[in-house]
Short mmCIF file of C-alpha atoms in Angstrom, two decimals:
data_model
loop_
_atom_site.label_atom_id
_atom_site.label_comp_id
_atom_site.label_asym_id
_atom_site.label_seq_id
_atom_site.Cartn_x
_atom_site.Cartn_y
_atom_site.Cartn_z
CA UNK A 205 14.88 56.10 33.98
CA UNK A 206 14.66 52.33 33.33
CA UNK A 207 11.60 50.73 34.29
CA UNK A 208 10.85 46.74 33.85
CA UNK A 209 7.36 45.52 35.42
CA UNK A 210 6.49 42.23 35.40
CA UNK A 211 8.64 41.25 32.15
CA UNK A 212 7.84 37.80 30.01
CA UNK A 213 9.21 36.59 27.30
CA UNK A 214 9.19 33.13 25.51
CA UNK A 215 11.04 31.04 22.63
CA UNK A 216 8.38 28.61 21.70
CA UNK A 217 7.09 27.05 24.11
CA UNK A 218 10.65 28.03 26.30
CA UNK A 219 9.93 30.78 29.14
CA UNK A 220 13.37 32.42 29.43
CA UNK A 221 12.16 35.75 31.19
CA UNK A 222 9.04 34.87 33.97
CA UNK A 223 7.98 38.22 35.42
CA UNK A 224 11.06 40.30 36.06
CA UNK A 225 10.24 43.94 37.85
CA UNK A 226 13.18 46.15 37.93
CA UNK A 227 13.65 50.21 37.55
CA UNK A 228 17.28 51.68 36.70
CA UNK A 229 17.98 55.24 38.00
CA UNK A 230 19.26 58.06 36.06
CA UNK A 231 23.12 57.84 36.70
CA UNK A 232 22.65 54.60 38.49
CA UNK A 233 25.17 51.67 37.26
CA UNK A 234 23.20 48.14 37.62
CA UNK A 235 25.09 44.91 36.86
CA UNK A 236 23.15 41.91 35.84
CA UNK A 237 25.03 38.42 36.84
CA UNK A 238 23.62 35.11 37.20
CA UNK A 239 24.86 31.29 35.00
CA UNK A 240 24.85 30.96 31.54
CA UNK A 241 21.27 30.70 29.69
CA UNK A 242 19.64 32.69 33.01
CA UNK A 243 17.49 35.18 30.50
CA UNK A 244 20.40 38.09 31.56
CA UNK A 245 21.47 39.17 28.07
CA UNK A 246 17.57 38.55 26.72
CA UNK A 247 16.64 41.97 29.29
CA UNK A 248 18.97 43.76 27.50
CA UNK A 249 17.90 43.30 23.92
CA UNK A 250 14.38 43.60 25.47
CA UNK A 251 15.07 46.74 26.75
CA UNK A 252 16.91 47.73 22.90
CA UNK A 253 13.72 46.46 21.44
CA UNK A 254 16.03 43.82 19.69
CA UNK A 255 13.81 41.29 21.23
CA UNK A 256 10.18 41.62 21.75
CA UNK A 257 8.39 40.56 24.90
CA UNK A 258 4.94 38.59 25.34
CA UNK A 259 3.92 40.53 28.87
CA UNK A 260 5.10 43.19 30.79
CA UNK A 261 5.75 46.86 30.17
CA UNK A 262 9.47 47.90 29.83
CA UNK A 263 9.65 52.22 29.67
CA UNK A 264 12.57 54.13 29.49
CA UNK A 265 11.30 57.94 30.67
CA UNK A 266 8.01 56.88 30.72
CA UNK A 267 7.85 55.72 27.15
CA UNK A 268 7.29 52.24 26.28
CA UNK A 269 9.60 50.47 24.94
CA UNK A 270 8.36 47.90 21.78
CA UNK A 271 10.06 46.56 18.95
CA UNK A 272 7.13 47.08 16.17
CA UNK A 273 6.71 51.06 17.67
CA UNK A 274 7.54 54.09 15.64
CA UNK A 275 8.87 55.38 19.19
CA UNK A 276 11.86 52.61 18.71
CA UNK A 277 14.03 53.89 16.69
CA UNK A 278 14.28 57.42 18.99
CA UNK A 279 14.78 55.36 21.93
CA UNK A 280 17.48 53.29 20.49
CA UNK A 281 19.08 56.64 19.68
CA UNK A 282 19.04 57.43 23.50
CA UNK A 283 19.79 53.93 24.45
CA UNK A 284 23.16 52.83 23.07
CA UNK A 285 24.29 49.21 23.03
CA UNK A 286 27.74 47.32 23.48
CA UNK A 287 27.76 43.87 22.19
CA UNK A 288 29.77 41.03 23.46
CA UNK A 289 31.49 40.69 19.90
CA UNK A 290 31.94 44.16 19.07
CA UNK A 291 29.56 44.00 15.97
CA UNK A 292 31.82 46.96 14.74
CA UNK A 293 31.45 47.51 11.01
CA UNK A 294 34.18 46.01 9.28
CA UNK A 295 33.70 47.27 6.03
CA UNK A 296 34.43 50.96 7.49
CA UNK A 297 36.99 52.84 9.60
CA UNK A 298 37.65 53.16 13.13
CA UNK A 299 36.64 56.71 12.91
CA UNK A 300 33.44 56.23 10.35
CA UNK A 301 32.14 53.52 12.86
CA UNK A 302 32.12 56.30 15.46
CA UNK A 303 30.68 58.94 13.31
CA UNK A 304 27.97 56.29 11.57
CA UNK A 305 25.18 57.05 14.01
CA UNK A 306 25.21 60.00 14.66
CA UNK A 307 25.97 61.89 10.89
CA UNK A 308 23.34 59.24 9.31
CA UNK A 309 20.46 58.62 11.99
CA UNK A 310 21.01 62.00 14.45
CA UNK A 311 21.75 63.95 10.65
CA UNK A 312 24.63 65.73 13.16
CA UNK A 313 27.00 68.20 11.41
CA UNK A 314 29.60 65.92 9.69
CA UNK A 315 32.95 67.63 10.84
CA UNK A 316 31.43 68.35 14.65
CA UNK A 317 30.81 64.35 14.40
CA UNK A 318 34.41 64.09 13.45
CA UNK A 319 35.72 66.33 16.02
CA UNK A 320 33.58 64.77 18.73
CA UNK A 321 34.66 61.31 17.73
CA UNK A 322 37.92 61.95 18.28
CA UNK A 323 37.77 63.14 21.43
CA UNK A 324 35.90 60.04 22.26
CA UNK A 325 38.86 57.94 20.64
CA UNK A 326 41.19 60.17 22.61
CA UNK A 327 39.36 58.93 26.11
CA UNK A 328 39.72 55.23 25.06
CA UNK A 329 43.27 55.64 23.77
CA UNK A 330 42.83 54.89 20.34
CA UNK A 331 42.89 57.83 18.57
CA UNK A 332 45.77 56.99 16.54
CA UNK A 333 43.95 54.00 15.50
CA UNK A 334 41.09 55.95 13.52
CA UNK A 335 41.96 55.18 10.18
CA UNK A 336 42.34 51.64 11.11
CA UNK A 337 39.97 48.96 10.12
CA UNK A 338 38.36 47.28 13.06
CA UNK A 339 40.06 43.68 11.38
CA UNK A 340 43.34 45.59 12.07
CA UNK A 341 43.06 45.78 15.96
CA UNK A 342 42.76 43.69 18.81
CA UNK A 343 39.72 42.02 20.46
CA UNK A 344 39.73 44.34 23.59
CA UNK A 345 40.61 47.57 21.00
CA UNK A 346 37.66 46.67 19.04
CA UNK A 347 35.47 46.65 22.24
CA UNK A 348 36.60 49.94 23.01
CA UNK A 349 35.97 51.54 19.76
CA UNK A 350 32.23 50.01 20.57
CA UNK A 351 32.44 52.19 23.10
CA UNK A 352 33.32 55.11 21.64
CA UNK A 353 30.59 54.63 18.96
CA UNK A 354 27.99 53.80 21.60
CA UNK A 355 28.91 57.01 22.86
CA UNK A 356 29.04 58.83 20.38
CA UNK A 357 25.09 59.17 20.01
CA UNK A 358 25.19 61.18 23.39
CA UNK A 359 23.02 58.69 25.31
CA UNK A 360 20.98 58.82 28.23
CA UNK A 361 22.14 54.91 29.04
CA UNK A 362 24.44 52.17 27.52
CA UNK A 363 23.78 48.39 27.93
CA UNK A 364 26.73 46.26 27.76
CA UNK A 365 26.23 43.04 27.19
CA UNK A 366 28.97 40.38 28.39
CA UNK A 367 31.40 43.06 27.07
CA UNK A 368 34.46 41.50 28.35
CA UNK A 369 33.33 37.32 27.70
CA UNK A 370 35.27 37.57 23.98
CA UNK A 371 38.37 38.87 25.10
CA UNK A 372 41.53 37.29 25.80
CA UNK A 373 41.95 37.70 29.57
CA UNK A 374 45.24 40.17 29.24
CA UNK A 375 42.49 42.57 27.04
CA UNK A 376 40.02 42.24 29.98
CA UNK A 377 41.38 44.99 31.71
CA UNK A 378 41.49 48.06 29.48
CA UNK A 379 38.06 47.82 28.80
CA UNK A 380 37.01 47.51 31.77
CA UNK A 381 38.77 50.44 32.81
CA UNK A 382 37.19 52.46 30.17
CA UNK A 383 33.61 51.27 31.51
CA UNK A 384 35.09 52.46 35.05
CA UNK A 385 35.74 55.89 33.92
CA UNK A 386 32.89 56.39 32.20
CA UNK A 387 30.47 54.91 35.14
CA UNK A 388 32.39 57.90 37.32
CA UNK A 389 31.17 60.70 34.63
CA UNK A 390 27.77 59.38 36.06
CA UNK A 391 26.85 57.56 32.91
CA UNK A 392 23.80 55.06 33.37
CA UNK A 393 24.69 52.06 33.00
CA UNK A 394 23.52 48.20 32.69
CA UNK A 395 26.23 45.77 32.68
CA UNK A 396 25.82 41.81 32.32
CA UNK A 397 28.94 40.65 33.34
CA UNK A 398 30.63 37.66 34.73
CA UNK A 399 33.39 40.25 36.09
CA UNK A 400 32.60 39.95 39.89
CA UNK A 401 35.32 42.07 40.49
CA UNK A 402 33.98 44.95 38.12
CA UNK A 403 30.74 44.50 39.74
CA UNK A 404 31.68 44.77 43.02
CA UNK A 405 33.92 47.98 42.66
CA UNK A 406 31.91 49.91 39.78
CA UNK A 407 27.75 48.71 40.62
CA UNK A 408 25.52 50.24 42.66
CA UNK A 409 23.43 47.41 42.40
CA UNK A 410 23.57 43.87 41.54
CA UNK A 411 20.69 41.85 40.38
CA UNK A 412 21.27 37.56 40.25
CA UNK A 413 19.08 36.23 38.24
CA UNK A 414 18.66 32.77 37.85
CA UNK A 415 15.92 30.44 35.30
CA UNK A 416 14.32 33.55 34.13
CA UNK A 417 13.62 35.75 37.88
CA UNK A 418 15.54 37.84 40.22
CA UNK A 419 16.87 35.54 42.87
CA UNK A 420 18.67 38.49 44.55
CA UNK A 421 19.41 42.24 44.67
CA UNK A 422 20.59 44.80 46.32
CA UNK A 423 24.04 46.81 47.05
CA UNK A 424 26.87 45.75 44.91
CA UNK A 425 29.02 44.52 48.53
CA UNK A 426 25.43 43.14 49.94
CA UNK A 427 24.99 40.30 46.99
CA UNK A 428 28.15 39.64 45.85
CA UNK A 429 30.02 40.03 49.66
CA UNK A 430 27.09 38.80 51.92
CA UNK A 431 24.04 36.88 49.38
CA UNK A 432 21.59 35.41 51.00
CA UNK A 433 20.24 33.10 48.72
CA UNK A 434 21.15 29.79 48.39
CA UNK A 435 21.15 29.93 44.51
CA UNK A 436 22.79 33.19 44.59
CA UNK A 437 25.76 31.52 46.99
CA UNK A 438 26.48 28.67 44.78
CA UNK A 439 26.54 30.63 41.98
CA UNK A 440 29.71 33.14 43.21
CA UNK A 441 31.47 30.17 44.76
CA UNK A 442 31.72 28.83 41.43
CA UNK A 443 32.37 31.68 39.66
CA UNK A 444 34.81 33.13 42.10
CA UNK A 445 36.46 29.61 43.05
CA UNK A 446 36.03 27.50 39.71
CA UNK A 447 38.58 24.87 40.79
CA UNK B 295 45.34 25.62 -41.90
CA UNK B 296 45.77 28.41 -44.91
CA UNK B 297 42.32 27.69 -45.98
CA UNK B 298 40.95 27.93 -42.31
CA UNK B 299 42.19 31.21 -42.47
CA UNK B 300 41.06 32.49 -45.81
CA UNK B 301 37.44 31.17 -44.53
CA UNK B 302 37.83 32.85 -41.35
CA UNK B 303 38.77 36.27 -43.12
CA UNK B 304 35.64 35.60 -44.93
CA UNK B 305 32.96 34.75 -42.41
CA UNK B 306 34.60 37.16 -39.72
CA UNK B 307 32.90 40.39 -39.89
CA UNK B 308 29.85 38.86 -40.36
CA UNK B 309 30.31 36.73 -36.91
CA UNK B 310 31.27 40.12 -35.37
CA UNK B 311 28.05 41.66 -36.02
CA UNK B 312 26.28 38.81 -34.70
CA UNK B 313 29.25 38.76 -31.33
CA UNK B 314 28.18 42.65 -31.05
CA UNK B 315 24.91 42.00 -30.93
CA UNK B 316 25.47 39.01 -28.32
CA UNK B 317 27.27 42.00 -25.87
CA UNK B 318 24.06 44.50 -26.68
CA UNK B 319 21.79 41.58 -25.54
CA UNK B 320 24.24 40.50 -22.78
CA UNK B 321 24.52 43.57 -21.25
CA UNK B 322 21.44 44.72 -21.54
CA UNK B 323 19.87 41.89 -19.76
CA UNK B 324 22.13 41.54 -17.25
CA UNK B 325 21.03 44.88 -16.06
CA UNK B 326 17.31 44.38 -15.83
CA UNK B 327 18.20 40.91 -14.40
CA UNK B 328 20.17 43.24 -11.54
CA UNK B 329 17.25 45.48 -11.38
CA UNK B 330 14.69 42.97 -10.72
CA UNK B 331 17.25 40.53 -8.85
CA UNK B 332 17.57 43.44 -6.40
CA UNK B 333 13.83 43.91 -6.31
CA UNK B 334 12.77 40.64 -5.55
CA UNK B 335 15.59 40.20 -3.01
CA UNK B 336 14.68 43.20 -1.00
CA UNK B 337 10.98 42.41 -1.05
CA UNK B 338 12.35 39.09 0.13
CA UNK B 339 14.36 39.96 3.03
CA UNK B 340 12.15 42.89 4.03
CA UNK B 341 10.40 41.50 6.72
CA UNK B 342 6.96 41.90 5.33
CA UNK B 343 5.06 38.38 5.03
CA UNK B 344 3.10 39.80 2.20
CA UNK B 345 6.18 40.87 0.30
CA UNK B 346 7.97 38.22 1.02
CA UNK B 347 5.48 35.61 -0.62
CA UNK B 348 4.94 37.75 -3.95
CA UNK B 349 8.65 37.64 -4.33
CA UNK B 350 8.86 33.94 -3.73
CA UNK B 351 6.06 33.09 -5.94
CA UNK B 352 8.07 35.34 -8.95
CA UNK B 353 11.08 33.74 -8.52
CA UNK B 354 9.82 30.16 -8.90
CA UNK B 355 7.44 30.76 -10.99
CA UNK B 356 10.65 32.50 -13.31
CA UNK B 357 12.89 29.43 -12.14
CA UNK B 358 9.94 27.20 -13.46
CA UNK B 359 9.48 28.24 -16.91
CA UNK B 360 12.34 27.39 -19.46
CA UNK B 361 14.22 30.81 -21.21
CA UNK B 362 12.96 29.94 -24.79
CA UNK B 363 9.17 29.76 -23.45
CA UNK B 364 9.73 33.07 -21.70
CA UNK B 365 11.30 34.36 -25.12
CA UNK B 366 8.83 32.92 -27.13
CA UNK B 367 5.99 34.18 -24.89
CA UNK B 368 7.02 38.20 -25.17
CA UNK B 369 7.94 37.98 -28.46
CA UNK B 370 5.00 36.11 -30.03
CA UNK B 371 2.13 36.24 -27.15
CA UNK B 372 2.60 39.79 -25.83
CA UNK B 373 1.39 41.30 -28.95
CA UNK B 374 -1.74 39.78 -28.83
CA UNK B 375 -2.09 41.99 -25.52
CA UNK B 376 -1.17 44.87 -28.12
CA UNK B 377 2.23 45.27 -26.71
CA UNK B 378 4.90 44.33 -29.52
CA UNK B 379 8.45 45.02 -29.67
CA UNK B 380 11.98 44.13 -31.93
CA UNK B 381 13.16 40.66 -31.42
CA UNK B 382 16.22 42.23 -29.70
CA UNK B 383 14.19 44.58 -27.03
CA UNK B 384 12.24 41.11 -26.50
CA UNK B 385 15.54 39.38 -26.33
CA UNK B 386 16.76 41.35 -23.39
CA UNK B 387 13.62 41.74 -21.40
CA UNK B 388 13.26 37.87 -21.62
CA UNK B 389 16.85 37.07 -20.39
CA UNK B 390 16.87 39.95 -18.44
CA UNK B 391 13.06 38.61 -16.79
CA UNK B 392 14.62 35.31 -16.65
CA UNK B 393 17.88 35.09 -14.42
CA UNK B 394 16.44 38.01 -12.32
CA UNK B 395 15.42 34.80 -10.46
CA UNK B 396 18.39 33.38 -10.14
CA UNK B 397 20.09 36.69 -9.43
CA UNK B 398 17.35 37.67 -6.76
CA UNK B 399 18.71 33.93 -5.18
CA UNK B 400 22.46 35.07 -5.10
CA UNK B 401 21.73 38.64 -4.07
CA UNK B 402 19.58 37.62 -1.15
CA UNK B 403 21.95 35.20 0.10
CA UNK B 404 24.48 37.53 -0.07
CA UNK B 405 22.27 39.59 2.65
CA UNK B 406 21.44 36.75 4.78
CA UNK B 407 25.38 35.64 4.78
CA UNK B 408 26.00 39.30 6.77
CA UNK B 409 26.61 38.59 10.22
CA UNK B 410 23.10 39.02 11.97
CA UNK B 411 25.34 40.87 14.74
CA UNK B 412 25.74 43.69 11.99
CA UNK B 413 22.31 44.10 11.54
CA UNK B 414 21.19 44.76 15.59
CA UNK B 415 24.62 46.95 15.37
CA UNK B 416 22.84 49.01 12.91
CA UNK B 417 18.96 48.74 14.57
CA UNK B 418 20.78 49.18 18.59
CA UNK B 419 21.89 52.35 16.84
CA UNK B 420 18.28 53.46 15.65
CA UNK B 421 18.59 52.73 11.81
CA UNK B 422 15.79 51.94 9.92
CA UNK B 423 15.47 48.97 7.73
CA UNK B 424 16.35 51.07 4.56
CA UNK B 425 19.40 52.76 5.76
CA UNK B 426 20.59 50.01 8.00
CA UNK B 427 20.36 47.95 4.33
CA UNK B 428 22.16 51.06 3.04
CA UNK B 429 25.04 51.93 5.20
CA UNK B 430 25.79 48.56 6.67
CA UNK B 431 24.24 45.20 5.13
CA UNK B 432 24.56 45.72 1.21
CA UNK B 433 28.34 46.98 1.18
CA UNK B 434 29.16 43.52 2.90
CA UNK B 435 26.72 41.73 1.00
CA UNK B 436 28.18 42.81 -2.15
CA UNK B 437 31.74 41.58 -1.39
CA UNK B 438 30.10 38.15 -0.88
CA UNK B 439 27.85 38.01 -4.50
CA UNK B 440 30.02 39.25 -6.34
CA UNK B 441 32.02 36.33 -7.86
CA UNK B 442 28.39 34.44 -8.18
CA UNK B 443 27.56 37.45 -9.73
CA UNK B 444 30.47 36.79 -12.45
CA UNK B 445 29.72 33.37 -12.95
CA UNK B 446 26.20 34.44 -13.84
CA UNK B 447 27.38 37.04 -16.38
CA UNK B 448 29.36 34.33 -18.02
CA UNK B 449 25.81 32.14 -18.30
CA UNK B 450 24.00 34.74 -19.25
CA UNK B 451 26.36 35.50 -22.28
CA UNK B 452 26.39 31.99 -23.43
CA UNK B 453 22.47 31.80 -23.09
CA UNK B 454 22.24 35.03 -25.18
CA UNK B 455 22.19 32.37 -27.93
CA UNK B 456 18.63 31.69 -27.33
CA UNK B 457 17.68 35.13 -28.28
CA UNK B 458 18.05 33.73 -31.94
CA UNK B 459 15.29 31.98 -31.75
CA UNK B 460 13.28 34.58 -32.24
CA UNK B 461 15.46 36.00 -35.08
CA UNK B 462 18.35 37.92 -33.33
CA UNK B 463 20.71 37.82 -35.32
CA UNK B 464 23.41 37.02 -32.67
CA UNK B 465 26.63 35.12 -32.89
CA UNK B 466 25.52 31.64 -33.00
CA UNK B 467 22.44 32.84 -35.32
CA UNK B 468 25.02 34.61 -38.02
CA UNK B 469 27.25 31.29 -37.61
CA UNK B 470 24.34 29.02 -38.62
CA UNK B 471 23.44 30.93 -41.14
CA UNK B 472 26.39 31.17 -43.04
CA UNK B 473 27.39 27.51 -42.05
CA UNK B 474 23.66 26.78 -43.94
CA UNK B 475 24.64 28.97 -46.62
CA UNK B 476 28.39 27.39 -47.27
CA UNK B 477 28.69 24.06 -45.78
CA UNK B 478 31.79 25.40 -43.80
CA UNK B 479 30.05 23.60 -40.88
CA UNK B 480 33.46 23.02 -38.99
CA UNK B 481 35.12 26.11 -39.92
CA UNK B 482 32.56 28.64 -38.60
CA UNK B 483 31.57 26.86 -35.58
CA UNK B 484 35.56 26.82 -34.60
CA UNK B 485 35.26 30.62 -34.82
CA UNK B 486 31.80 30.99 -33.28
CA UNK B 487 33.20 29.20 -30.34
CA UNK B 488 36.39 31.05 -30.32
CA UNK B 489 34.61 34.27 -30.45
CA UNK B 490 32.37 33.55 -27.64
CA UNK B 491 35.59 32.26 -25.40
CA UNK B 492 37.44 35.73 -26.43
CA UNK B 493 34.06 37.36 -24.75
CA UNK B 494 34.23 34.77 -21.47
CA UNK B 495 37.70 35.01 -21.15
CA UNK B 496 37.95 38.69 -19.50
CA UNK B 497 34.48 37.90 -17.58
CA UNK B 498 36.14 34.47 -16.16
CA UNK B 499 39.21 36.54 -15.10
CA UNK B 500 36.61 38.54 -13.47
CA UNK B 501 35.33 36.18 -10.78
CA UNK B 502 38.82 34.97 -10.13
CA UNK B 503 39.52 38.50 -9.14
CA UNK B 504 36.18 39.01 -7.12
CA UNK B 505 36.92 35.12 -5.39
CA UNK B 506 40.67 36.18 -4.37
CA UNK B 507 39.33 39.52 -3.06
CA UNK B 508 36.43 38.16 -0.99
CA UNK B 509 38.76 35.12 0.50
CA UNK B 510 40.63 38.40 2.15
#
């Protein structure tokens, strides 16, 4: 569904991304690990078209993904996002961030927008919170509202990025469980996470990547359980074993 | 004090013809100035180089040229181009032309204060740059100009006094005139300046009410 071949992309004169070939499944759920400043969350917005790229080809269903196309904005639709600070709205409802997308860029029936959102705010628990402003609820309820309204476009694939890294650590949890359930409805999914633990139960596959290239990938239990790369070994003692 | 007052009863309705006509020019400026301020923001912060430039150039270029010029230049110039108006329409598209500038300055940052995480909210969810401005950047923008906004309302009240010279008969115009006319130099420029603080007063109360809402 996802295809990456041979992905660049720069900053100046700063090569973040140095030829990165991947391909995501349909249904598949790919987490995306590796040390601070490794290029991880720059794939993501590459793939969103948030960033644009100097080389490679990045297609999702065979169409090519760039950030200048007309094709963007109907692959963005089919490609939801969840940011590592929420970036919900705050200047609107729990229940008109969910509805936003779809009643104003899918022009979706108002009320079956309504009734569909709350049946997404039912499955993250927070459908008594849909009057609520997003300033009125908690870090890890505001990343599952994200959720919701990533959802609520109907997409083919969701890319989280660091969704858990602004949460208090007692928050962690419920949002993670939400991405749980929803990777078991078969949703595709790319995760860039520093939850190991996440990764290892929810991922099919794992990719480490490290100065800008895969280091490693493979199974979930294979990298994270077994790696065999050097890089890739010193990375998840430190994560896993800080002190 | 008695003979203050006898003046004052005097000059008064006089003074308020000129402070009405300081509101029609006031107000009427002020939304051109909006009109334009938003225009050259947008074409600003669109994205387009092109765009972009043409706004920058307007807005110093505006910024560059003192108000009276500007005034002087529509009112006096602009008919030799066979356009001619009333010193009051030339009044209000001069101050109006004017702080567009300055109001294109507080309007764009306004937008580029928004969180740029609200903005690839919007795009991640397929917006384009028109609705995305729509539905999520302006209605948090305006929180933040707002009480800028005020405080330019208030100058651009006070600075409606330049529309006398060319012959509006505004407040300060109607208060020299009858302070030429009676030598009551001290008594009518005590009113004049009371009248235009009765005008600022509300508008300063204004953008103490915009300030304590935004600090929320």
């Amino acid at each position: 569904m996802i295809e990456i071949r041979s992905l660049h992309k720069s900053y100046g004169s700063l090569q973040v991304i140095k030829g990165i070939d991947a391909s995501v499944a349909k249904g598949e759920v790919v987490c995306i690990v590796g040390p601070s400043g490794s290029g991880k969350s720059t794939i993501l917005r590459c793939i969103n078209g948030l960033e644009s790229y100097e080389g490679g080809v990045i297609e999702i269903d065979g169409i090519k993904v760039e950030r200048k196309s007309e094709t963007i904005k109907a692959i963005r639709t089919e490609v939801a996002m969840v940011f590592q600070r929420f970036n919900l709205f705050p200047h609107r409802t729990v229940l008109e961030n969910v509805i936003e997308g779809p009643v104003y860029v899918k022009k979706e029936n108002r009320q079956q927008a309504i009734e569909h959102a709350m049946q997404l705010l039912e499955s993250v628990g927070l459908a008594e919170k849909a009057e609520a402003f997003p300033s009125q609820l908690s870090g890890g309820q505001q990343q599952r509202i994200a959720i919701a309204r990533a959802l609520a476009m109907r997409p083919k694939a969701i890319l989280f990025d660091e969704p858990t890294s602004a949460l208090d650590p007692e928050l962690v949890g419920d949002v993670l469980d939400v991405m749980r359930r929803l990777a078991e409805t078969g949703m595709t999914m790319v995760v860039v996470t520093h939850e190991m633990q996440f990764a290892r139960e929810v991922a099919d596959r794992v990719l480490f990547i490290d100065q800008g290239v895969i280091v490693e990938q493979g199974p979930s239990a294979d990298v994270l359980n077994n790696p065999q790369n050097l890089r890739t070994q010193d990375f998840l003692r430190r994560v896993l074993h800080p002190m | 004090m008695s003979e203050f007052l006898t003046q004052s009863w005097q000059f008064l309705p006089i003074l308020l013809q000129g402070a009405w006509l300081t509101i029609q020019v006031t107000v009427g400026s002020l939304l051109l100035s909006t009109v334009l301020g938003l225009v050259w923001a947008a074409m600003r912060v669109s994205g387009v180089p092109v765009l972009a430039w043409i706004s920058s150039a307007i807005i110093n270029l505006l910024r560059g040229i003192p108000i009276i010029v500007l005034l002087f230049y529509i009112y006096f110039v602009m008919p030799d181009f066979g356009i001619t108006m009333s010193a009051l329409q030339a009044g209000i598209i001069g101050l109006g032309i004017a702080y567009s500038a300055y109001q294109a300055e507080n309007f764009r940052a306004g937008i580029e204060a928004v969180d740029r995480g609200q903005l690839e909210a919007a795009q991640s969810m397929g917006m384009g740059w028109w609705l995305m401005m729509r539905r999520a950047v302006l209605p948090q923008a305006v929180k933040i100009v707002l009480p800028p906004y005020g405080n330019t309302m208030i100058m651009m009240l006070k600075d409606s006094s330049q529309a006398s010279t060319i012959t509006v008969a505004e407040l300060a115009l109607q208060g020299k005139l009858i302070a030429t006319s009676t030598f009551q130099n001290a008594t009518v420029f005590t009113l004049v300046a009371l009248l235009y603080l009765i005008m600022c007063v509300p508008l300063i109360l204004l953008v103490r009410h915009f300030e304590k809402r935004g600090s929320k």
